[in-house]
Short mmCIF file of C-alpha atoms in Angstrom, two decimals:
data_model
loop_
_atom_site.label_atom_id
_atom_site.label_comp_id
_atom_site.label_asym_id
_atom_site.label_seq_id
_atom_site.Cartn_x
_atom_site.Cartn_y
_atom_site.Cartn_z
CA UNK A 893 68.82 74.94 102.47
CA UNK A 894 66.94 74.48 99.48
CA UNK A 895 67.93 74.23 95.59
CA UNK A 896 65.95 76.21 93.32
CA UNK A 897 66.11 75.37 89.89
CA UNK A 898 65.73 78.23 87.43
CA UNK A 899 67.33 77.99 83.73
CA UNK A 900 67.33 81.78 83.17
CA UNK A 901 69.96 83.24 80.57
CA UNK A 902 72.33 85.85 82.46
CA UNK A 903 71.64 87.87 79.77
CA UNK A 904 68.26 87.50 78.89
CA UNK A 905 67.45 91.11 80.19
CA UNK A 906 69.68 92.18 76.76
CA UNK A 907 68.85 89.68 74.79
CA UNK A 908 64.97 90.14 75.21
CA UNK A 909 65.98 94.38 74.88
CA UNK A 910 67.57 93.33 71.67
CA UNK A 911 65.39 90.97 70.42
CA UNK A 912 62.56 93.77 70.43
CA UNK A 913 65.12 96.64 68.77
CA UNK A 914 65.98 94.09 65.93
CA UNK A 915 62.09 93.88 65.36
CA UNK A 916 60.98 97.47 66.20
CA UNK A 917 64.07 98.69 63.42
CA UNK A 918 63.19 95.89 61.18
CA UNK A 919 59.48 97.04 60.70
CA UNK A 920 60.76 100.68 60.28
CA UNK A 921 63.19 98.88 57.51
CA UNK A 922 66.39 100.21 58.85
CA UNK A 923 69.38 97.13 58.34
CA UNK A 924 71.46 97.53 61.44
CA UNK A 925 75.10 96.77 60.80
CA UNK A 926 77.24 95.97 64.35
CA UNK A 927 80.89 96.72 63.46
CA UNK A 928 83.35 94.76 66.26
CA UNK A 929 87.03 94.77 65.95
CA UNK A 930 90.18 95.24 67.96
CA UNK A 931 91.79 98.96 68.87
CA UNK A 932 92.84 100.47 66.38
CA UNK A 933 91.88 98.02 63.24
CA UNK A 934 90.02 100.51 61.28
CA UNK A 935 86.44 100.75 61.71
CA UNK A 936 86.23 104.08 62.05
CA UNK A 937 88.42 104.49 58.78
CA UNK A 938 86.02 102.28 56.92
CA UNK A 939 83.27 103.62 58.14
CA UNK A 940 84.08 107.33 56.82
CA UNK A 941 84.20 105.64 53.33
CA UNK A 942 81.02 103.70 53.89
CA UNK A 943 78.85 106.88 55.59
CA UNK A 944 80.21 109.04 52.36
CA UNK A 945 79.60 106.67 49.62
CA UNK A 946 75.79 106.17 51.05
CA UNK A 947 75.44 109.84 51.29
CA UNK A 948 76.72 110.45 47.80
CA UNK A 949 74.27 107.36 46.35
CA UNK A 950 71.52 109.47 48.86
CA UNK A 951 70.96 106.34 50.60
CA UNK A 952 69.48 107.69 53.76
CA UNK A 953 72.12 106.14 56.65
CA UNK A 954 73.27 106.94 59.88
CA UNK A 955 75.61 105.59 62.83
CA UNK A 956 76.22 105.43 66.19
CA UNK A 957 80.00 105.18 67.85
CA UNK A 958 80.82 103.85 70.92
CA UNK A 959 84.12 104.75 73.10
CA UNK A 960 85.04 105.01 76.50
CA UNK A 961 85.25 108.59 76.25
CA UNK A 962 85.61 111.34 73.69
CA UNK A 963 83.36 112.84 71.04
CA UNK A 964 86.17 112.00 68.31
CA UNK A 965 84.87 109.61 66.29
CA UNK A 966 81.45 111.15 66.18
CA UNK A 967 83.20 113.96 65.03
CA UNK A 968 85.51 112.25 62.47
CA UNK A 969 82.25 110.43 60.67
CA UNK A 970 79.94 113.64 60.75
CA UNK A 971 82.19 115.45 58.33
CA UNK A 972 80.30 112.82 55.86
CA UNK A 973 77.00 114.65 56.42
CA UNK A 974 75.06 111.28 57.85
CA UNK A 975 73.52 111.67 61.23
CA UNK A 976 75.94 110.76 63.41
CA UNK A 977 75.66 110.12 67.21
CA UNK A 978 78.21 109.43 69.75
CA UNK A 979 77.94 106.76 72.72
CA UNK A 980 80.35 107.60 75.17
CA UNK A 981 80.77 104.23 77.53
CA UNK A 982 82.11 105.76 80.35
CA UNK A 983 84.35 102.80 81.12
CA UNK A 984 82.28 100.10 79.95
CA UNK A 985 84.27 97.91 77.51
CA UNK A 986 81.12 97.41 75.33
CA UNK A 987 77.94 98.59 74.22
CA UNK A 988 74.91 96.95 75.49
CA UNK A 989 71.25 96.70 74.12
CA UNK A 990 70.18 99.36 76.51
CA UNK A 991 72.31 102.01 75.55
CA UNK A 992 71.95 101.70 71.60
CA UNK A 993 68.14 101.81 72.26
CA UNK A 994 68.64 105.06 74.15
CA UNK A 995 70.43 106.53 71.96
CA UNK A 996 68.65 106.20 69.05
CA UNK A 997 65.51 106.55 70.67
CA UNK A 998 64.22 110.46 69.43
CA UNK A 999 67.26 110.48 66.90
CA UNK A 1000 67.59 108.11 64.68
CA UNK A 1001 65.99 109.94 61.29
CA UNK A 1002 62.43 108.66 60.29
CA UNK A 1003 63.05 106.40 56.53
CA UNK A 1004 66.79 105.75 57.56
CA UNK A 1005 67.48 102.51 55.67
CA UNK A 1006 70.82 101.24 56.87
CA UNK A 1007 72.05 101.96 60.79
CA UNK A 1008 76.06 100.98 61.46
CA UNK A 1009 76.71 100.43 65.03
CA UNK A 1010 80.45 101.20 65.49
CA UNK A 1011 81.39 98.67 68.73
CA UNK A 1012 83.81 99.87 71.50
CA UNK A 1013 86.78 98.49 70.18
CA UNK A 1014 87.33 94.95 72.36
CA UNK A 1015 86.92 91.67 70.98
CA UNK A 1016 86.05 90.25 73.97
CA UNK A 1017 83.09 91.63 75.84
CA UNK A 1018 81.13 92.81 72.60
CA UNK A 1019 80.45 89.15 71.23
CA UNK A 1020 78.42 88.31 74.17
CA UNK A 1021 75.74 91.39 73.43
CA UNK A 1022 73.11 91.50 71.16
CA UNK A 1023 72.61 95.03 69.89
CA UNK A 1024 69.64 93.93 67.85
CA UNK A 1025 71.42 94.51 64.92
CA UNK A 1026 70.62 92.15 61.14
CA UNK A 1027 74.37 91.94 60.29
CA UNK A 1028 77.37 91.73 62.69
CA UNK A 1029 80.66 92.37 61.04
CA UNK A 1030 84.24 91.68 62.70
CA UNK A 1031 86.94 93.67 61.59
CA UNK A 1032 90.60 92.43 61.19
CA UNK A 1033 93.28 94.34 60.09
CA UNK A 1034 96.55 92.86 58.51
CA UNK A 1035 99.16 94.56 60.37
CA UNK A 1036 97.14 92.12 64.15
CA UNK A 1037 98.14 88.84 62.35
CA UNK A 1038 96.85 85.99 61.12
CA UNK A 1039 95.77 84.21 64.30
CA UNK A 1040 93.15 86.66 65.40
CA UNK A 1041 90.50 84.45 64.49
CA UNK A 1042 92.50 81.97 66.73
CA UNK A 1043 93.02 84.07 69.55
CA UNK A 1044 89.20 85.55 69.91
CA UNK A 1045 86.96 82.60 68.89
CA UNK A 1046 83.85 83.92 69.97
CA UNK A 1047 83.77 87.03 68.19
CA UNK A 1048 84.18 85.27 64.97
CA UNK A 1049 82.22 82.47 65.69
CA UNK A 1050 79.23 84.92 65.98
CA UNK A 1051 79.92 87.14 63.06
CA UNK A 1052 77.88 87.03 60.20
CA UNK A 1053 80.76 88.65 57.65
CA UNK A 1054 84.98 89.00 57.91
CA UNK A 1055 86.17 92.36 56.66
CA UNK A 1056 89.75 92.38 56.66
CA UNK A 1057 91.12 96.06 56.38
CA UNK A 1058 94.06 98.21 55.67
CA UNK A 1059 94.97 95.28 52.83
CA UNK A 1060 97.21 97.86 51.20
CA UNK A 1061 99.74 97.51 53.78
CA UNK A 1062 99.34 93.46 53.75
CA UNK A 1063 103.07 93.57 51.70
CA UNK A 1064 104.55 95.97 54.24
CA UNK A 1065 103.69 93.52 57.04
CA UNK A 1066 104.21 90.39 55.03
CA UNK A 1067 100.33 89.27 55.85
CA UNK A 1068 99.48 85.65 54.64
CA UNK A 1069 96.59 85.47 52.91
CA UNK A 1070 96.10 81.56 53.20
CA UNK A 1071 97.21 81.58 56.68
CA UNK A 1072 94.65 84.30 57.79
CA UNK A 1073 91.65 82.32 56.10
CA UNK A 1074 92.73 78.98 57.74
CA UNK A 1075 92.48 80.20 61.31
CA UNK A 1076 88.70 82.26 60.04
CA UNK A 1077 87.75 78.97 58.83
CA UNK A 1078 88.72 76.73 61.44
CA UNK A 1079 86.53 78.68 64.11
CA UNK A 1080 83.96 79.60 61.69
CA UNK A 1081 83.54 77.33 58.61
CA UNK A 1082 81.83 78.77 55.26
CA UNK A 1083 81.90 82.66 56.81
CA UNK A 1084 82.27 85.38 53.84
CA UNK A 1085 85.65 87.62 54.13
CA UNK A 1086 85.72 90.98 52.11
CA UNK A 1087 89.45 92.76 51.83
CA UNK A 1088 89.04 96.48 51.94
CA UNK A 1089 91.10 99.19 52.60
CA UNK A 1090 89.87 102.62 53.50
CA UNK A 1091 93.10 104.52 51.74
CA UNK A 1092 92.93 102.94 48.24
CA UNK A 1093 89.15 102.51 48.58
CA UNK A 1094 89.52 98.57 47.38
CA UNK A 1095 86.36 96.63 48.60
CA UNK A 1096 84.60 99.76 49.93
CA UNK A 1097 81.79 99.58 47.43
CA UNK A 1098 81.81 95.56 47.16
CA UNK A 1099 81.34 95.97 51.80
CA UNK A 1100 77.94 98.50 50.51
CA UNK A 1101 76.89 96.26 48.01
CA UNK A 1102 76.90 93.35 50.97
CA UNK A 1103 75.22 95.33 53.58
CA UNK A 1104 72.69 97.19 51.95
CA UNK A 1105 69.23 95.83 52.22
CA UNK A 1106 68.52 94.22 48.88
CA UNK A 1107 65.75 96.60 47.21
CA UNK A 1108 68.81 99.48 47.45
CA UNK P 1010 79.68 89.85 83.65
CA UNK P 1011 79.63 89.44 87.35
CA UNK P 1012 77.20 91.77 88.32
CA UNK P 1013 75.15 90.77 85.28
CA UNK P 1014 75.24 87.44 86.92
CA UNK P 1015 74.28 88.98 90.70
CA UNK P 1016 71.76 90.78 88.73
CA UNK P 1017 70.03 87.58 87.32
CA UNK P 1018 69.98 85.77 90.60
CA UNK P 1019 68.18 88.73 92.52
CA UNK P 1020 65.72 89.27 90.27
CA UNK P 1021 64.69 85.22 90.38
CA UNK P 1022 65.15 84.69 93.97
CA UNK P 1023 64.20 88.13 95.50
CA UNK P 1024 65.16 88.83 99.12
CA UNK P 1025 66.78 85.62 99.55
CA UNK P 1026 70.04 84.57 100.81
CA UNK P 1027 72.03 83.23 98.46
CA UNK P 1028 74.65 80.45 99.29
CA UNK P 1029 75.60 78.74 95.67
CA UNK P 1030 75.26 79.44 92.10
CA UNK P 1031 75.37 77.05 89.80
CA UNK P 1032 75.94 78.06 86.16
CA UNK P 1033 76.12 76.71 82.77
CA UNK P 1034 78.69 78.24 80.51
CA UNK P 1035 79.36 77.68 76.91
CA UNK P 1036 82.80 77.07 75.46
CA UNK P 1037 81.71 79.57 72.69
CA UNK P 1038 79.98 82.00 74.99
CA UNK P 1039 83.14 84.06 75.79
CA UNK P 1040 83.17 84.39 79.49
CA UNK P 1041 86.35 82.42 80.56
CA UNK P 1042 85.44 80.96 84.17
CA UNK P 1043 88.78 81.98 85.95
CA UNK P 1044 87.99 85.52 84.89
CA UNK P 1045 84.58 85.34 86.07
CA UNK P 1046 85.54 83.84 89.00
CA UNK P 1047 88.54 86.76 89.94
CA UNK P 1048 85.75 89.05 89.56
CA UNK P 1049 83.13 87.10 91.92
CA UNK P 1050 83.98 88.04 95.80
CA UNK P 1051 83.63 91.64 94.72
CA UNK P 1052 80.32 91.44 92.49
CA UNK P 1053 78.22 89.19 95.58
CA UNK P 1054 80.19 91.66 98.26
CA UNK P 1055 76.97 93.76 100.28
CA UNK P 1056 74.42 91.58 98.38
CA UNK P 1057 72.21 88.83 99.19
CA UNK P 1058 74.78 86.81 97.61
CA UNK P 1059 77.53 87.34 99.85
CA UNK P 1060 80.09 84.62 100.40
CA UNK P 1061 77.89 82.23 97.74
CA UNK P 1062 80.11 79.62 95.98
CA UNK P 1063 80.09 79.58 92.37
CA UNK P 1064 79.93 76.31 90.52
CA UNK P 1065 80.31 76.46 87.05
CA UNK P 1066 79.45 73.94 84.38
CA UNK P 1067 81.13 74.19 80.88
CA UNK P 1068 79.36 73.18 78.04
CA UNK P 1069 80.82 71.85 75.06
CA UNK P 1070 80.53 73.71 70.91
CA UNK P 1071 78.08 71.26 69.41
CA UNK P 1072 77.36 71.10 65.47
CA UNK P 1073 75.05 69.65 63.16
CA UNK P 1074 76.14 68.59 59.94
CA UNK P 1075 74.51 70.25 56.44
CA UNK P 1076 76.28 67.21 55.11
CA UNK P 1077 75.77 64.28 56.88
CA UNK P 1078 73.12 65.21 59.34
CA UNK P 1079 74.67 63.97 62.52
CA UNK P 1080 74.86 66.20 65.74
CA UNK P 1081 78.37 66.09 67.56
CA UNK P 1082 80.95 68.20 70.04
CA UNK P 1083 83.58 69.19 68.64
CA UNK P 1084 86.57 68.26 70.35
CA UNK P 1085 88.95 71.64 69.21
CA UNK P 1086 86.70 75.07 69.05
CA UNK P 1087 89.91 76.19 66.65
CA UNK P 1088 89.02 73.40 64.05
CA UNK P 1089 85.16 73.17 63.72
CA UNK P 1090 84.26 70.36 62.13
CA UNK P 1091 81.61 67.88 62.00
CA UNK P 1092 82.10 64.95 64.69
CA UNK P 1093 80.86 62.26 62.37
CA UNK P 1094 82.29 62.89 58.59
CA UNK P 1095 85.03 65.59 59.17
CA UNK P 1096 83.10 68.00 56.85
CA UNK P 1097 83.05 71.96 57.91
CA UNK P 1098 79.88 72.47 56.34
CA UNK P 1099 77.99 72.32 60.27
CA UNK P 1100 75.60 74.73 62.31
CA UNK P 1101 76.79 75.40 65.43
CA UNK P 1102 73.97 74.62 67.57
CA UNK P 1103 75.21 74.51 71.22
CA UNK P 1104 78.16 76.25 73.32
CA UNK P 1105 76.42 79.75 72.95
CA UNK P 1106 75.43 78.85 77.05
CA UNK P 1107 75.10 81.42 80.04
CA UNK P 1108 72.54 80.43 81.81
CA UNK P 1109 71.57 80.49 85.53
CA UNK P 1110 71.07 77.19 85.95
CA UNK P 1111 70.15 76.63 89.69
CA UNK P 1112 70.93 78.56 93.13
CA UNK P 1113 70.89 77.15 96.18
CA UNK P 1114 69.19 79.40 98.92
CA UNK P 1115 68.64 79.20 102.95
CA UNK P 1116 65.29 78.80 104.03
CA UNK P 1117 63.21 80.73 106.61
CA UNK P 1118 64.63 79.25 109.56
CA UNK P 1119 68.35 79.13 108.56
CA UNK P 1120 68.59 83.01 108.21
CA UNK P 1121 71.49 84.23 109.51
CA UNK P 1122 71.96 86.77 112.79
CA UNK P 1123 75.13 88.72 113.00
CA UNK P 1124 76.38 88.16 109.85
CA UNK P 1125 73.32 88.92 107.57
CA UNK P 1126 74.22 91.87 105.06
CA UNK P 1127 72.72 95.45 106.31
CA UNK P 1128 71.56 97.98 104.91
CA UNK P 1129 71.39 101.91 104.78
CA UNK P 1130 74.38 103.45 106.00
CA UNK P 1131 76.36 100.65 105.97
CA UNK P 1132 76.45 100.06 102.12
CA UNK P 1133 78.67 102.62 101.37
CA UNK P 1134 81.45 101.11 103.54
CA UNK P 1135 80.80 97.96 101.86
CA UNK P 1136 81.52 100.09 98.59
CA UNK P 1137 84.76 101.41 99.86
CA UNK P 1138 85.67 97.36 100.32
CA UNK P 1139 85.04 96.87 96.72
CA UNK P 1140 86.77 99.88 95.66
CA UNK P 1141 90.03 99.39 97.78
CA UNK P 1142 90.01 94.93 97.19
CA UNK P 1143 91.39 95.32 93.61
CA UNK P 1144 93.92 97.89 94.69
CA UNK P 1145 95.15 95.34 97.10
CA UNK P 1146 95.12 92.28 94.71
CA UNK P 1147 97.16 95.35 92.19
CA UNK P 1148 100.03 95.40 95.01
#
């Protein structure tokens, strides 16, 4: 029996994948955005707003959505007229390096300046893979509670920007501000939180003005 | 996470029998060690890694301090906070961990007879025995 020693990350196969995306879209000067969040929470709400407001500002954009199955949400965000490309998971609970690269390799539009990356929705799995995205965004909705932070550490911990979403029901659901940026800030001190919601529009354009790379 | 795991270890110890893996797993890394574990018997089942015992070491969030400079663990990943002065104004520098961090592997002359793992045809029934275990553990 012998004991080999060997220090090699698990996922060092995705992170190196990543590592050379982030660069490769970098030098083309796309922003890739990395949208996680629960079922259900929103992003694909938000993300109609965000894909329409780009295309009306002619901000060249484009993004892929992952699910387990169906075209739906590909469908849903092409009616904004950005390039829009599902990735359908087959199962798998997240997207991974790998498939992002595939999937925009021979599609993504030459001069596209800002990418989103619409996550399967899981907070779990997602947080542990590197898409080689610049900005990774988790999504919280008010009507989940104000313990989400709490209750998936790692997926805020790694986030680079809180959007919390569907704000204009936070009365209908009696959502506590205070209590909501206590747990964010106990698992991730100093992190920026934006309140949007995609049916009054609030916060829509002050999410762009965030993302956007900064000569837009 | 399993098989990304079974993955690793085959690609760093090719063609060898596999009888412990040791990893190092961050607090903040996400993988939860009971779940990993659950999923273990039926991600090493047909491979090189069959019946290999997983040891797993956790390692603690660790912060340094914008403020006050000093590294520490903190003691509740819920309440991040600097170790030394209390202030939340820290880099998280350590807990991120999933690393590989040794295997332990049989040598030449220990290899195994009648119950080394075969190949070819006999794969597939293997793959029923994954397919049908969680069905079982279901009932």
């Amino acid at each position: 029996m012998s004991l080999v020693e060997l220090r090699t990350a698990v996922l060092a196969k995705n992170d190196d994948l990543a590592a050379a995306l982030r660069a490769d879209l970098t030098a083309a000067g796309t922003t890739a955005v990395n949208l996680l969040s629960s079922p259900g929470s929103g992003k694909t709400a938000l993300l109609e707003h965000l894909l329409a407001r780009c295309v009306e500002r002619g901000i060249p954009v484009a993004a892929l959505t992952g699910d387990l199955a169906t075209e739906n949400d590909a469908k849903r965000l092409a009616r904004s007229g950005a390039p829009v490309r599902q990735v359908v998971t087959d199962g798998l609970c997240h997207l991974e390096a790998d498939l992002v690269r595939d999937h925009l390799d021979g599609w993504l539009p030459a001069g596209t300046r800002l990418l989103f990356v619409e996550n399967v929705g899981n907070l779990v799995c997602p947080a542990s893979y590197d898409l080689g995205e610049s900005l990774r965004i988790v999504l919280a909705s008010v009507t989940e509670g104000e313990d989400k932070p709490e209750k998936y550490p790692t997926a805020y911990r790694w986030a680079d920007l809180v959007v919390v979403t569907k704000v204009d029901l936070a009365a209908a659901c009696a959502f506590d501000e205070q209590a909501f940026l206590d747990s964010v800030t106990g698992v991730h001190p100093g992190i920026e939180v934006i309140a949007t919601s995609a049916r009054t529009g609030q916060g829509v354009d002050a999410l762009l003005e965030r993302v956007l790379p900064a000569d837009l | 996470m399993a098989h990304a795991v079974v993955r690793t270890v085959a690609d760093a110890v090719p063609g060898r029998r596999v009888t412990c893996v040791t990893l190092r797993i961050g607090v903040a890394s996400g993988v939860v060690p009971q779940a990993l574990a659950f999923a273990w018997d039926l991600a090493v089942a047909g491979t090189l890694l069959a019946g290999a015992r997983l040891d797993v070491v956790r390692v603690p969030l660790a912060v340094t301090c914008r403020d006050c400079g000093a590294r520490s663990e903190v003691a509740d990943p819920l309440r991040v906070r600097c170790g030394a002065c209390a202030g939340n104004a820290v880099d998280v520098v350590g807990g991120r961990d999933l690393e590989l961090a040794s295997v332990e592997v049989l040598d030449d002359d220990e290899l195994p007879g009648a119950d080394e793992p075969t190949a070819g045809a006999d794969d597939i029934t293997v793959a029923d025995e994954i397919t049908a275990a969680p069905l079982e553990l279901l009932r």
